[in-house]
Amino acid sequence: MKLPREFYLRDGLTVARELVGKKIVTNLPEGVTSGIIIETEAYMGAIDAAAHTFRGKTERTKIFYGAGGFVYVYLIYGMHICTNVVANVENVPEAVLIRALRPVDGVELMKIRRGKKNLRELCSGPGKLSQALGITKNFYGEDLCGEKIFIEPAETLRVAATKRINIDYAGEAADYPWRFVAAD
DNA sequence: ACCGTGATGTTCT
DNA sequence: GAACATCACGGTG
């Protein structure tokens, strides 16, 4: 029951909103881990001063310009991986940052990867959930319609929109309500 | 609970 | 060489 390519080919705000309540799964040699997505942010190409694509295409952002349904990962602050889902059609550079999950499958493996026992500490942030799911820079460009990482329908949650986090440098764009969270 | 700070490596100017 | 879509830790209340 993986989400099909068409799910991702729509505009980034729609994809970001609808990803809340879905289940993201990684399937690696060590085991399967998954969680319900409870927080996302949309990054909207050329009109968005907070997006990595704001100043044009670079080596790093190549995949951002490709078709939706592929993984964009990057290293932030020298030590954490952030996981994004590319949205929209080719040459429309939009993507959705996954910011938090509620852990579901493979909780023991997540605890080992994170070095933490508390459930709340496993996936409550973009760097944390990437580590818990075993996502590294090797996931760059991975197909979300493949076997290694994919997203499934799961729950219907009430969604609230707020300002995005930690993009003070983005001027006016810092105030756009492009962060989507499960209402509770 | 909140605040301040240090760690760390790419990318882009 | 600065900036960065963060986290963990230690301090204080």
Short mmCIF file of N, CA and C in Angstrom, two decimals, chain A residues 1 5 8 11 22-23 30 34 42 64 66 72 74 79 81 90 101 106 108 112 126 149 156 161 164-165 171 179 184:
data_model
loop_
_atom_site.label_atom_id
_atom_site.label_comp_id
_atom_site.label_asym_id
_atom_site.label_seq_id
_atom_site.Cartn_x
_atom_site.Cartn_y
_atom_site.Cartn_z
N MET A 1 0.84 -1.22 0.00
CA MET A 1 0.00 0.00 0.00
C MET A 1 0.87 1.27 0.00
N ARG A 5 3.41 7.29 -7.24
CA ARG A 5 4.13 8.47 -7.76
C ARG A 5 3.25 9.70 -7.81
N TYR A 8 3.02 12.38 -5.09
CA TYR A 8 4.13 13.31 -4.91
C TYR A 8 4.23 14.36 -6.01
N ASP A 11 1.48 19.89 -5.85
CA ASP A 11 2.25 21.01 -5.32
C ASP A 11 2.72 20.72 -3.89
N LYS A 22 0.60 10.06 7.62
CA LYS A 22 1.08 8.92 6.85
C LYS A 22 2.21 8.21 7.60
N LYS A 23 2.53 7.00 7.18
CA LYS A 23 3.60 6.23 7.84
C LYS A 23 4.81 6.14 6.93
N GLU A 30 19.45 -4.24 8.91
CA GLU A 30 19.30 -4.38 10.38
C GLU A 30 17.84 -4.56 10.78
N SER A 34 9.69 2.35 11.39
CA SER A 34 8.68 3.24 10.81
C SER A 34 8.07 4.13 11.87
N ALA A 42 7.01 22.72 4.19
CA ALA A 42 7.16 22.82 2.73
C ALA A 42 8.22 23.87 2.39
N PHE A 64 16.31 18.05 -6.07
CA PHE A 64 15.21 18.96 -5.72
C PHE A 64 14.44 19.36 -7.00
N GLY A 66 14.16 17.46 -9.67
CA GLY A 66 13.63 16.30 -10.36
C GLY A 66 12.15 16.10 -10.05
N TYR A 72 15.46 13.77 -0.83
CA TYR A 72 16.52 14.79 -0.76
C TYR A 72 17.03 14.83 0.67
N TYR A 74 20.31 16.16 3.27
CA TYR A 74 21.49 17.03 3.35
C TYR A 74 22.01 17.03 4.79
N MET A 79 26.63 17.85 11.43
CA MET A 79 26.46 16.60 12.15
C MET A 79 25.11 15.91 12.04
N ILE A 81 21.61 14.74 9.70
CA ILE A 81 20.98 14.56 8.40
C ILE A 81 19.53 15.02 8.48
N GLU A 90 8.95 17.55 -12.58
CA GLU A 90 10.31 17.92 -12.90
C GLU A 90 10.43 19.41 -13.19
N LEU A 101 8.17 12.36 14.02
CA LEU A 101 7.37 11.14 13.87
C LEU A 101 6.91 10.65 15.23
N GLY A 106 9.83 -1.25 14.90
CA GLY A 106 11.28 -1.28 15.08
C GLY A 106 11.77 -0.34 16.17
N GLU A 108 12.88 -0.91 19.11
CA GLU A 108 14.14 -1.35 19.75
C GLU A 108 15.35 -0.93 18.91
N ILE A 112 18.54 1.73 19.74
CA ILE A 112 19.97 1.43 19.56
C ILE A 112 20.63 2.50 18.70
N PRO A 126 14.07 16.66 13.10
CA PRO A 126 14.49 16.15 11.80
C PRO A 126 15.79 15.35 11.83
N ILE A 149 12.96 2.64 1.14
CA ILE A 149 12.23 3.67 1.90
C ILE A 149 10.95 3.99 1.14
N THR A 156 -5.87 9.46 9.76
CA THR A 156 -6.38 10.77 9.39
C THR A 156 -6.31 11.66 10.61
N ALA A 161 -1.59 24.64 10.60
CA ALA A 161 -0.48 25.27 9.87
C ALA A 161 0.12 26.38 10.72
N ARG A 164 7.32 28.29 9.89
CA ARG A 164 8.40 27.30 9.91
C ARG A 164 9.46 27.65 10.96
N ILE A 165 10.28 26.64 11.28
CA ILE A 165 11.22 26.74 12.40
C ILE A 165 12.64 27.05 11.91
N GLY A 171 13.83 36.43 5.94
CA GLY A 171 13.04 37.64 5.76
C GLY A 171 11.54 37.37 5.84
N ARG A 179 4.41 25.26 7.80
CA ARG A 179 4.72 24.12 8.67
C ARG A 179 3.39 23.46 9.04
N ASP A 184 -2.96 17.72 17.79
CA ASP A 184 -2.67 17.39 19.20
C ASP A 184 -1.19 17.20 19.42
#
